[in-house]
């Protein structure tokens, strides 16, 4: 080792290096592996789902029920003729039975119908049996608040009137998907298969599409597509629907007040050489102890139904319809009693 340098002030000691050289690492650099296709798809879906959640779009409802509010103001399921009586007995909070009598209807014999219904937290079961031996059954089961399975069957002595229908309904945050099969035959591949979807595009606008695949025989098949657009306002709903067989339908519903509803609908048929159009206007009025429904259309048909609540659990019904185009009319009275 060399001796220190002599200076007039004494021996000089060199200052040691404060940062000695570090040895160079020879370890290879490991690069972060790239994401696989599955992970990329998951990340993309998570980003899209987060974007949709931030939009906070409402559920648009089902394709089948796009005009439910308008139909509730019409008399399609309310008008009747002759005399009828419905007696409902509530046996338990979840189970009830119904006895229905109908007589005097034009062109229809007197009938009796016995029905039962069970309503649970996740399930719904109902059945009906009439005097002709026809049996109807229905079952719904909710796997969750958004996923519901449905099954409906009808057994009849009349050839061609028996039916089986299975259905699956899924309600998402801003969409609804429904799959349905009518008389499906896995062996022959026949039946009617229906799939529909409704999607919200904004807080007010929703669009949907429905596809119907019919295969009555193995050698015959037909497919039809339909489209719908729906606009929901603060107190009104407007819809427009195009059906693949050549029909255009537009409807408008107005919630005038808590007790007054109005609905109007126009149907235009353009299939082949046919050019037909029918417009219908209906209203529903709820009073303290009664409900009145009225309807008129462009074919000259006028109908009305009045339901008067006499006492709690007992209602009296009056129904009337006049068809000025055909010169026909029908009238009916009835009562509903819950015991």
mmCIF file of C-alpha atoms in Angstrom:
data_model
loop_
_atom_site.group_PDB
_atom_site.id
_atom_site.type_symbol
_atom_site.label_atom_id
_atom_site.label_comp_id
_atom_site.label_asym_id
_atom_site.label_seq_id
_atom_site.Cartn_x
_atom_site.Cartn_y
_atom_site.Cartn_z
ATOM 1 C CA UNK A 1 0.000 0.000 0.000
ATOM 2 C CA UNK A 2 1.390 3.462 -0.906
ATOM 3 C CA UNK A 3 2.339 5.769 1.955
ATOM 4 C CA UNK A 4 0.354 8.993 2.576
ATOM 5 C CA UNK A 5 1.447 12.132 0.743
ATOM 6 C CA UNK A 6 3.561 14.469 2.874
ATOM 7 C CA UNK A 7 2.424 18.118 2.979
ATOM 8 C CA UNK A 8 3.400 21.102 5.144
ATOM 9 C CA UNK A 9 0.168 20.637 7.089
ATOM 10 C CA UNK A 10 0.750 16.974 7.678
ATOM 11 C CA UNK A 11 -0.008 13.737 5.982
ATOM 12 C CA UNK A 12 -2.821 13.785 3.428
ATOM 13 C CA UNK A 13 -5.400 10.945 3.562
ATOM 14 C CA UNK A 14 -7.598 10.487 0.459
ATOM 15 C CA UNK A 15 -11.385 10.650 1.037
ATOM 16 C CA UNK A 16 -12.975 7.249 0.503
ATOM 17 C CA UNK A 17 -15.600 6.939 -2.238
ATOM 18 C CA UNK A 18 -19.071 7.549 -0.709
ATOM 19 C CA UNK A 19 -20.798 5.565 -3.485
ATOM 20 C CA UNK A 20 -18.819 2.500 -4.295
ATOM 21 C CA UNK A 21 -19.672 0.850 -7.612
ATOM 22 C CA UNK A 22 -22.408 -1.774 -7.334
ATOM 23 C CA UNK A 23 -22.079 -5.099 -9.031
ATOM 24 C CA UNK A 24 -24.129 -5.404 -12.225
ATOM 25 C CA UNK A 25 -26.953 -7.943 -11.912
ATOM 26 C CA UNK A 26 -26.994 -10.647 -14.492
ATOM 27 C CA UNK A 27 -30.552 -11.855 -13.615
ATOM 28 C CA UNK A 28 -32.945 -11.835 -16.633
ATOM 29 C CA UNK A 29 -35.854 -9.323 -16.565
ATOM 30 C CA UNK A 30 -39.194 -11.116 -16.234
ATOM 31 C CA UNK A 31 -41.949 -9.383 -18.239
ATOM 32 C CA UNK A 32 -45.574 -9.302 -16.943
ATOM 33 C CA UNK A 33 -47.549 -11.883 -18.860
ATOM 34 C CA UNK A 34 -50.243 -10.495 -21.173
ATOM 35 C CA UNK A 35 -53.902 -11.105 -20.351
ATOM 36 C CA UNK A 36 -55.629 -14.005 -22.049
ATOM 37 C CA UNK A 37 -58.663 -13.688 -24.254
ATOM 38 C CA UNK A 38 -61.027 -14.682 -21.432
ATOM 39 C CA UNK A 39 -59.592 -12.045 -19.077
ATOM 40 C CA UNK A 40 -59.809 -9.386 -21.771
ATOM 41 C CA UNK A 41 -63.466 -10.231 -22.366
ATOM 42 C CA UNK A 42 -64.160 -10.110 -18.616
ATOM 43 C CA UNK A 43 -62.487 -6.718 -18.271
ATOM 44 C CA UNK A 44 -64.348 -5.316 -21.275
ATOM 45 C CA UNK A 45 -67.663 -6.596 -19.889
ATOM 46 C CA UNK A 46 -66.901 -5.097 -16.465
ATOM 47 C CA UNK A 47 -66.205 -1.697 -18.042
ATOM 48 C CA UNK A 48 -69.410 -1.820 -20.111
ATOM 49 C CA UNK A 49 -71.426 -2.937 -17.071
ATOM 50 C CA UNK A 50 -69.981 -0.104 -14.986
ATOM 51 C CA UNK A 51 -70.847 2.390 -17.728
ATOM 52 C CA UNK A 52 -74.438 1.101 -17.884
ATOM 53 C CA UNK A 53 -74.739 1.228 -14.100
ATOM 54 C CA UNK A 54 -73.680 4.875 -14.125
ATOM 55 C CA UNK A 55 -76.463 5.646 -16.634
ATOM 56 C CA UNK A 56 -79.033 4.336 -14.124
ATOM 57 C CA UNK A 57 -81.509 3.336 -16.837
ATOM 58 C CA UNK A 58 -84.903 1.919 -15.777
ATOM 59 C CA UNK A 59 -86.216 -1.536 -16.623
ATOM 60 C CA UNK A 60 -88.435 -1.182 -19.751
ATOM 61 C CA UNK A 61 -90.740 -4.112 -18.887
ATOM 62 C CA UNK A 62 -91.532 -7.102 -21.056
ATOM 63 C CA UNK A 63 -92.151 -7.059 -24.789
ATOM 64 C CA UNK A 64 -95.493 -8.785 -24.272
ATOM 65 C CA UNK A 65 -96.630 -6.142 -21.785
ATOM 66 C CA UNK A 66 -95.546 -3.084 -23.758
ATOM 67 C CA UNK A 67 -99.202 -2.010 -24.145
ATOM 68 C CA UNK A 68 -100.443 -3.289 -20.774
ATOM 69 C CA UNK A 69 -101.589 0.130 -19.564
ATOM 70 C CA UNK A 70 -103.670 0.701 -22.696
ATOM 71 C CA UNK A 71 -105.203 -2.783 -22.540
ATOM 72 C CA UNK A 72 -106.274 -2.168 -18.928
ATOM 73 C CA UNK A 73 -108.494 0.698 -20.094
ATOM 74 C CA UNK A 74 -110.139 -1.446 -22.802
ATOM 75 C CA UNK A 75 -112.926 -3.976 -22.286
ATOM 76 C CA UNK A 76 -111.319 -6.999 -23.931
ATOM 77 C CA UNK A 77 -111.285 -9.033 -20.705
ATOM 78 C CA UNK A 78 -114.268 -7.349 -19.016
ATOM 79 C CA UNK A 79 -117.262 -7.288 -21.374
ATOM 80 C CA UNK A 80 -119.638 -10.282 -21.250
ATOM 81 C CA UNK A 81 -123.251 -11.186 -21.986
ATOM 82 C CA UNK A 82 -125.863 -13.246 -20.183
ATOM 83 C CA UNK A 83 -125.558 -13.770 -16.432
ATOM 84 C CA UNK A 84 -122.461 -14.665 -14.456
ATOM 85 C CA UNK A 85 -121.516 -15.127 -10.835
ATOM 86 C CA UNK A 86 -118.062 -15.496 -9.279
ATOM 87 C CA UNK A 87 -117.795 -16.661 -5.663
ATOM 88 C CA UNK A 88 -114.337 -16.684 -4.069
ATOM 89 C CA UNK A 89 -113.619 -18.368 -0.752
ATOM 90 C CA UNK A 90 -110.322 -17.505 0.970
ATOM 91 C CA UNK A 91 -109.381 -20.571 3.005
ATOM 92 C CA UNK A 92 -105.930 -19.441 4.138
ATOM 93 C CA UNK A 93 -103.790 -16.354 3.449
ATOM 94 C CA UNK A 94 -102.130 -18.403 0.663
ATOM 95 C CA UNK A 95 -104.951 -20.566 -0.685
ATOM 96 C CA UNK A 96 -108.352 -19.783 -2.183
ATOM 97 C CA UNK A 97 -111.049 -21.473 -4.292
ATOM 98 C CA UNK A 98 -113.420 -19.936 -6.829
ATOM 99 C CA UNK A 99 -116.810 -21.027 -8.165
ATOM 100 C CA UNK A 100 -117.857 -19.389 -11.443
ATOM 101 C CA UNK A 101 -121.272 -19.722 -13.094
ATOM 102 C CA UNK A 102 -122.244 -18.430 -16.552
ATOM 103 C CA UNK A 103 -125.582 -18.775 -18.342
ATOM 104 C CA UNK A 104 -127.648 -17.119 -21.023
ATOM 105 C CA UNK A 105 -124.719 -16.124 -23.266
ATOM 106 C CA UNK A 106 -125.567 -15.979 -26.974
ATOM 107 C CA UNK A 107 -124.304 -19.084 -28.724
ATOM 108 C CA UNK A 108 -122.776 -20.565 -25.555
ATOM 109 C CA UNK A 109 -124.225 -23.154 -23.166
ATOM 110 C CA UNK A 110 -124.394 -22.650 -19.424
ATOM 111 C CA UNK A 111 -121.099 -23.508 -17.745
ATOM 112 C CA UNK A 112 -119.611 -24.006 -14.299
ATOM 113 C CA UNK A 113 -115.944 -23.503 -13.501
ATOM 114 C CA UNK A 114 -114.097 -24.528 -10.365
ATOM 115 C CA UNK A 115 -110.750 -22.872 -9.708
ATOM 116 C CA UNK A 116 -108.039 -22.974 -7.066
ATOM 117 C CA UNK A 117 -105.041 -20.734 -6.457
ATOM 118 C CA UNK A 118 -102.012 -20.945 -4.176
ATOM 119 C CA UNK A 119 -99.814 -17.893 -3.705
ATOM 120 C CA UNK A 120 -96.481 -18.401 -1.941
ATOM 121 C CA UNK A 121 -93.430 -16.241 -1.453
ATOM 122 C CA UNK A 122 -91.668 -17.679 -4.505
ATOM 123 C CA UNK A 123 -94.351 -19.720 -6.246
ATOM 124 C CA UNK A 124 -97.812 -19.373 -7.729
ATOM 125 C CA UNK A 125 -100.080 -22.311 -8.606
ATOM 126 C CA UNK A 126 -103.578 -22.235 -10.103
ATOM 127 C CA UNK A 127 -105.953 -24.704 -11.702
ATOM 128 C CA UNK A 128 -109.402 -24.633 -13.339
ATOM 129 C CA UNK A 129 -111.920 -27.322 -14.252
ATOM 130 C CA UNK A 130 -115.142 -26.696 -16.197
ATOM 131 C CA UNK A 131 -118.237 -28.740 -16.963
ATOM 132 C CA UNK A 132 -116.878 -29.824 -20.386
ATOM 133 C CA UNK A 133 -113.933 -31.553 -18.744
ATOM 134 C CA UNK A 134 -111.366 -28.953 -19.785
ATOM 135 C CA UNK A 135 -108.501 -28.572 -17.333
ATOM 136 C CA UNK A 136 -106.173 -25.569 -17.149
ATOM 137 C CA UNK A 137 -103.104 -25.382 -14.923
ATOM 138 C CA UNK A 138 -100.512 -22.718 -14.361
ATOM 139 C CA UNK A 139 -97.333 -22.648 -12.279
ATOM 140 C CA UNK A 140 -94.807 -19.851 -11.676
ATOM 141 C CA UNK A 141 -91.605 -20.110 -9.662
ATOM 142 C CA UNK A 142 -89.306 -17.197 -8.866
ATOM 143 C CA UNK A 143 -85.710 -18.353 -8.562
ATOM 144 C CA UNK A 144 -84.843 -14.768 -7.633
ATOM 145 C CA UNK A 145 -86.335 -11.313 -7.970
ATOM 146 C CA UNK A 146 -85.174 -11.199 -11.593
ATOM 147 C CA UNK A 147 -85.474 -14.808 -12.797
ATOM 148 C CA UNK A 148 -88.917 -16.463 -13.105
ATOM 149 C CA UNK A 149 -89.915 -19.774 -14.702
ATOM 150 C CA UNK A 150 -93.494 -20.263 -15.903
ATOM 151 C CA UNK A 151 -95.477 -23.234 -17.147
ATOM 152 C CA UNK A 152 -99.039 -23.333 -18.474
ATOM 153 C CA UNK A 153 -101.012 -26.338 -19.689
ATOM 154 C CA UNK A 154 -104.490 -27.001 -21.035
ATOM 155 C CA UNK A 155 -106.094 -30.400 -21.525
ATOM 156 C CA UNK A 156 -109.256 -30.552 -23.613
ATOM 157 C CA UNK A 157 -111.503 -33.244 -25.060
ATOM 158 C CA UNK A 158 -111.675 -31.212 -28.280
ATOM 159 C CA UNK A 159 -108.933 -32.286 -30.720
ATOM 160 C CA UNK A 160 -106.288 -29.627 -31.232
ATOM 161 C CA UNK A 161 -107.204 -27.591 -28.134
ATOM 162 C CA UNK A 162 -104.716 -29.151 -25.716
ATOM 163 C CA UNK A 163 -101.652 -26.984 -25.160
ATOM 164 C CA UNK A 164 -98.395 -26.842 -23.213
ATOM 165 C CA UNK A 165 -96.385 -23.647 -22.804
ATOM 166 C CA UNK A 166 -93.087 -23.157 -20.991
ATOM 167 C CA UNK A 167 -91.579 -19.746 -20.418
ATOM 168 C CA UNK A 168 -88.497 -18.168 -18.873
ATOM 169 C CA UNK A 169 -88.380 -14.484 -17.970
ATOM 170 C CA UNK A 170 -85.255 -12.610 -16.886
ATOM 171 C CA UNK A 171 -85.308 -8.945 -15.819
ATOM 172 C CA UNK A 172 -81.992 -7.121 -15.793
ATOM 173 C CA UNK A 173 -81.150 -3.650 -14.597
ATOM 174 C CA UNK A 174 -82.154 -1.991 -17.867
ATOM 175 C CA UNK A 175 -83.392 -4.862 -20.041
ATOM 176 C CA UNK A 176 -85.758 -7.814 -20.098
ATOM 177 C CA UNK A 177 -85.382 -11.156 -21.906
ATOM 178 C CA UNK A 178 -88.203 -13.638 -22.422
ATOM 179 C CA UNK A 179 -88.059 -17.113 -23.982
ATOM 180 C CA UNK A 180 -91.198 -19.110 -24.673
ATOM 181 C CA UNK A 181 -92.075 -22.467 -26.204
ATOM 182 C CA UNK A 182 -95.602 -23.543 -27.176
ATOM 183 C CA UNK A 183 -96.221 -27.279 -27.689
ATOM 184 C CA UNK A 184 -92.505 -28.007 -28.097
ATOM 185 C CA UNK A 185 -91.567 -31.494 -29.325
ATOM 186 C CA UNK A 186 -87.853 -32.284 -28.853
ATOM 187 C CA UNK A 187 -88.194 -35.516 -30.845
ATOM 188 C CA UNK A 188 -89.741 -34.045 -33.996
ATOM 189 C CA UNK A 189 -88.412 -30.511 -33.483
ATOM 190 C CA UNK A 190 -91.868 -28.977 -33.915
ATOM 191 C CA UNK A 191 -93.653 -26.262 -31.984
ATOM 192 C CA UNK A 192 -93.746 -22.498 -31.694
ATOM 193 C CA UNK A 193 -90.691 -20.816 -30.209
ATOM 194 C CA UNK A 194 -90.703 -17.138 -29.244
ATOM 195 C CA UNK A 195 -87.844 -14.980 -28.025
ATOM 196 C CA UNK A 196 -88.020 -11.288 -27.165
ATOM 197 C CA UNK A 197 -85.860 -8.582 -25.630
ATOM 198 C CA UNK A 198 -86.552 -5.058 -24.390
ATOM 199 C CA UNK A 199 -83.730 -2.574 -23.784
ATOM 200 C CA UNK A 200 -83.773 0.936 -22.347
ATOM 201 C CA UNK A 201 -81.768 3.497 -24.304
ATOM 202 C CA UNK A 202 -82.479 6.447 -22.011
ATOM 203 C CA UNK A 203 -84.674 7.349 -19.061
ATOM 204 C CA UNK A 204 -87.670 7.628 -21.413
ATOM 205 C CA UNK A 205 -86.938 5.539 -24.516
ATOM 206 C CA UNK A 206 -86.987 1.775 -24.818
ATOM 207 C CA UNK A 207 -86.773 -0.477 -27.870
ATOM 208 C CA UNK A 208 -87.440 -4.157 -28.350
ATOM 209 C CA UNK A 209 -87.511 -7.020 -30.797
ATOM 210 C CA UNK A 210 -89.392 -10.323 -30.934
ATOM 211 C CA UNK A 211 -88.743 -13.360 -33.083
ATOM 212 C CA UNK A 212 -91.311 -16.109 -33.670
ATOM 213 C CA UNK A 213 -90.240 -19.446 -35.163
ATOM 214 C CA UNK A 214 -93.138 -21.709 -36.101
ATOM 215 C CA UNK A 215 -92.666 -25.314 -37.156
ATOM 216 C CA UNK A 216 -96.019 -27.123 -37.145
ATOM 217 C CA UNK A 217 -94.559 -30.082 -39.077
ATOM 218 C CA UNK A 218 -90.958 -31.249 -39.617
ATOM 219 C CA UNK A 219 -91.083 -30.095 -43.243
ATOM 220 C CA UNK A 220 -92.641 -26.689 -42.702
ATOM 221 C CA UNK A 221 -91.139 -23.675 -40.900
ATOM 222 C CA UNK A 222 -91.750 -19.929 -40.768
ATOM 223 C CA UNK A 223 -89.971 -17.081 -39.006
ATOM 224 C CA UNK A 224 -91.430 -13.660 -38.177
ATOM 225 C CA UNK A 225 -89.701 -10.646 -36.642
ATOM 226 C CA UNK A 226 -91.415 -7.749 -34.878
ATOM 227 C CA UNK A 227 -90.062 -4.472 -33.527
ATOM 228 C CA UNK A 228 -91.335 -1.985 -30.964
ATOM 229 C CA UNK A 229 -90.372 1.446 -29.634
ATOM 230 C CA UNK A 230 -91.673 2.871 -26.359
ATOM 231 C CA UNK A 231 -91.561 6.370 -24.926
ATOM 232 C CA UNK A 232 -92.495 6.911 -21.272
ATOM 233 C CA UNK A 233 -93.336 10.397 -20.038
ATOM 234 C CA UNK A 234 -94.314 11.679 -16.627
ATOM 235 C CA UNK A 235 -97.990 10.739 -17.046
ATOM 236 C CA UNK A 236 -98.221 9.127 -20.492
ATOM 237 C CA UNK A 237 -96.814 6.271 -22.569
ATOM 238 C CA UNK A 238 -96.551 6.152 -26.368
ATOM 239 C CA UNK A 239 -95.652 2.994 -28.310
ATOM 240 C CA UNK A 240 -95.218 2.001 -31.956
ATOM 241 C CA UNK A 241 -94.967 -1.594 -33.100
ATOM 242 C CA UNK A 242 -94.301 -3.240 -36.448
ATOM 243 C CA UNK A 243 -95.209 -6.901 -36.837
ATOM 244 C CA UNK A 244 -93.526 -8.966 -39.505
ATOM 245 C CA UNK A 245 -96.703 -10.240 -41.142
ATOM 246 C CA UNK A 246 -97.563 -6.690 -42.249
ATOM 247 C CA UNK A 247 -99.288 -4.958 -39.335
ATOM 248 C CA UNK A 248 -98.522 -1.577 -37.799
ATOM 249 C CA UNK A 249 -99.814 -0.730 -34.347
ATOM 250 C CA UNK A 250 -99.549 2.542 -32.407
ATOM 251 C CA UNK A 251 -100.894 3.193 -28.904
ATOM 252 C CA UNK A 252 -101.078 6.087 -26.463
ATOM 253 C CA UNK A 253 -101.874 5.927 -22.739
ATOM 254 C CA UNK A 254 -102.641 8.949 -20.553
ATOM 255 C CA UNK A 255 -102.826 8.955 -16.773
ATOM 256 C CA UNK A 256 -105.130 11.946 -16.446
ATOM 257 C CA UNK A 257 -105.417 11.653 -12.652
ATOM 258 C CA UNK A 258 -105.208 9.024 -9.939
ATOM 259 C CA UNK A 259 -108.708 7.818 -10.833
ATOM 260 C CA UNK A 260 -108.975 8.534 -14.576
ATOM 261 C CA UNK A 261 -107.093 6.707 -17.353
ATOM 262 C CA UNK A 262 -107.412 7.000 -21.120
ATOM 263 C CA UNK A 263 -106.032 4.785 -23.852
ATOM 264 C CA UNK A 264 -106.141 4.840 -27.638
ATOM 265 C CA UNK A 265 -104.861 2.403 -30.216
ATOM 266 C CA UNK A 266 -104.742 2.182 -34.003
ATOM 267 C CA UNK A 267 -104.028 -0.985 -35.970
ATOM 268 C CA UNK A 268 -103.187 -0.892 -39.667
ATOM 269 C CA UNK A 269 -103.024 -4.128 -41.669
ATOM 270 C CA UNK A 270 -101.044 -4.077 -44.918
ATOM 271 C CA UNK A 271 -100.524 -7.799 -45.522
ATOM 272 C CA UNK A 272 -100.793 -8.662 -49.211
ATOM 273 C CA UNK A 273 -103.530 -6.671 -50.904
ATOM 274 C CA UNK A 274 -105.458 -6.041 -47.684
ATOM 275 C CA UNK A 275 -105.642 -2.475 -46.410
ATOM 276 C CA UNK A 276 -107.551 -2.244 -43.162
ATOM 277 C CA UNK A 277 -107.355 0.059 -40.160
ATOM 278 C CA UNK A 278 -109.181 0.109 -36.830
ATOM 279 C CA UNK A 279 -108.874 2.806 -34.171
ATOM 280 C CA UNK A 280 -110.061 2.262 -30.593
ATOM 281 C CA UNK A 281 -110.487 4.721 -27.700
ATOM 282 C CA UNK A 282 -111.169 3.619 -24.138
ATOM 283 C CA UNK A 283 -111.397 5.164 -20.703
ATOM 284 C CA UNK A 284 -111.401 3.941 -17.116
ATOM 285 C CA UNK A 285 -112.999 5.961 -14.312
ATOM 286 C CA UNK A 286 -112.709 4.989 -10.659
ATOM 287 C CA UNK A 287 -115.187 6.421 -8.165
ATOM 288 C CA UNK A 288 -115.455 5.919 -4.446
ATOM 289 C CA UNK A 289 -117.506 2.734 -4.708
ATOM 290 C CA UNK A 290 -117.587 1.931 -8.416
ATOM 291 C CA UNK A 291 -115.475 1.551 -11.561
ATOM 292 C CA UNK A 292 -116.671 2.436 -15.061
ATOM 293 C CA UNK A 293 -115.016 1.440 -18.328
ATOM 294 C CA UNK A 294 -116.097 2.642 -21.762
ATOM 295 C CA UNK A 295 -114.815 1.919 -25.250
ATOM 296 C CA UNK A 296 -115.627 2.914 -28.844
ATOM 297 C CA UNK A 297 -113.935 2.009 -32.133
ATOM 298 C CA UNK A 298 -114.177 2.942 -35.799
ATOM 299 C CA UNK A 299 -116.126 -0.204 -36.732
ATOM 300 C CA UNK A 300 -119.158 1.237 -34.919
ATOM 301 C CA UNK A 301 -118.813 -0.853 -31.780
ATOM 302 C CA UNK A 302 -119.610 0.792 -28.422
ATOM 303 C CA UNK A 303 -119.165 -1.037 -25.102
ATOM 304 C CA UNK A 304 -119.324 -0.218 -21.401
ATOM 305 C CA UNK A 305 -118.923 -2.088 -18.100
ATOM 306 C CA UNK A 306 -119.954 -0.787 -14.677
ATOM 307 C CA UNK A 307 -118.756 -2.432 -11.464
ATOM 308 C CA UNK A 308 -120.593 -1.243 -8.353
ATOM 309 C CA UNK A 309 -119.190 -2.194 -4.948
ATOM 310 C CA UNK A 310 -122.308 -2.677 -2.821
ATOM 311 C CA UNK A 311 -120.507 -3.745 0.371
ATOM 312 C CA UNK A 312 -116.912 -4.819 1.011
ATOM 313 C CA UNK A 313 -116.413 -8.120 -0.758
ATOM 314 C CA UNK A 314 -119.554 -7.898 -2.941
ATOM 315 C CA UNK A 315 -119.775 -6.216 -6.357
ATOM 316 C CA UNK A 316 -122.531 -5.956 -8.971
ATOM 317 C CA UNK A 317 -121.639 -5.852 -12.684
ATOM 318 C CA UNK A 318 -123.496 -4.501 -15.711
ATOM 319 C CA UNK A 319 -122.040 -5.017 -19.198
ATOM 320 C CA UNK A 320 -123.332 -3.856 -22.570
ATOM 321 C CA UNK A 321 -122.069 -3.776 -26.141
ATOM 322 C CA UNK A 322 -123.637 -2.464 -29.368
ATOM 323 C CA UNK A 323 -122.178 -3.210 -32.790
ATOM 324 C CA UNK A 324 -123.734 -0.662 -35.139
ATOM 325 C CA UNK A 325 -121.835 -2.039 -38.121
ATOM 326 C CA UNK A 326 -123.395 -5.519 -37.775
ATOM 327 C CA UNK A 327 -126.626 -4.427 -36.112
ATOM 328 C CA UNK A 328 -125.995 -6.641 -33.085
ATOM 329 C CA UNK A 329 -125.979 -6.039 -29.360
ATOM 330 C CA UNK A 330 -125.475 -8.000 -26.166
ATOM 331 C CA UNK A 331 -126.124 -7.334 -22.505
ATOM 332 C CA UNK A 332 -125.014 -8.988 -19.297
ATOM 333 C CA UNK A 333 -125.348 -8.764 -15.525
ATOM 334 C CA UNK A 334 -123.233 -10.404 -12.873
ATOM 335 C CA UNK A 335 -121.921 -10.323 -9.359
ATOM 336 C CA UNK A 336 -118.641 -11.054 -7.602
ATOM 337 C CA UNK A 337 -118.698 -12.259 -4.021
ATOM 338 C CA UNK A 338 -115.703 -12.864 -1.773
ATOM 339 C CA UNK A 339 -116.372 -14.792 1.427
#
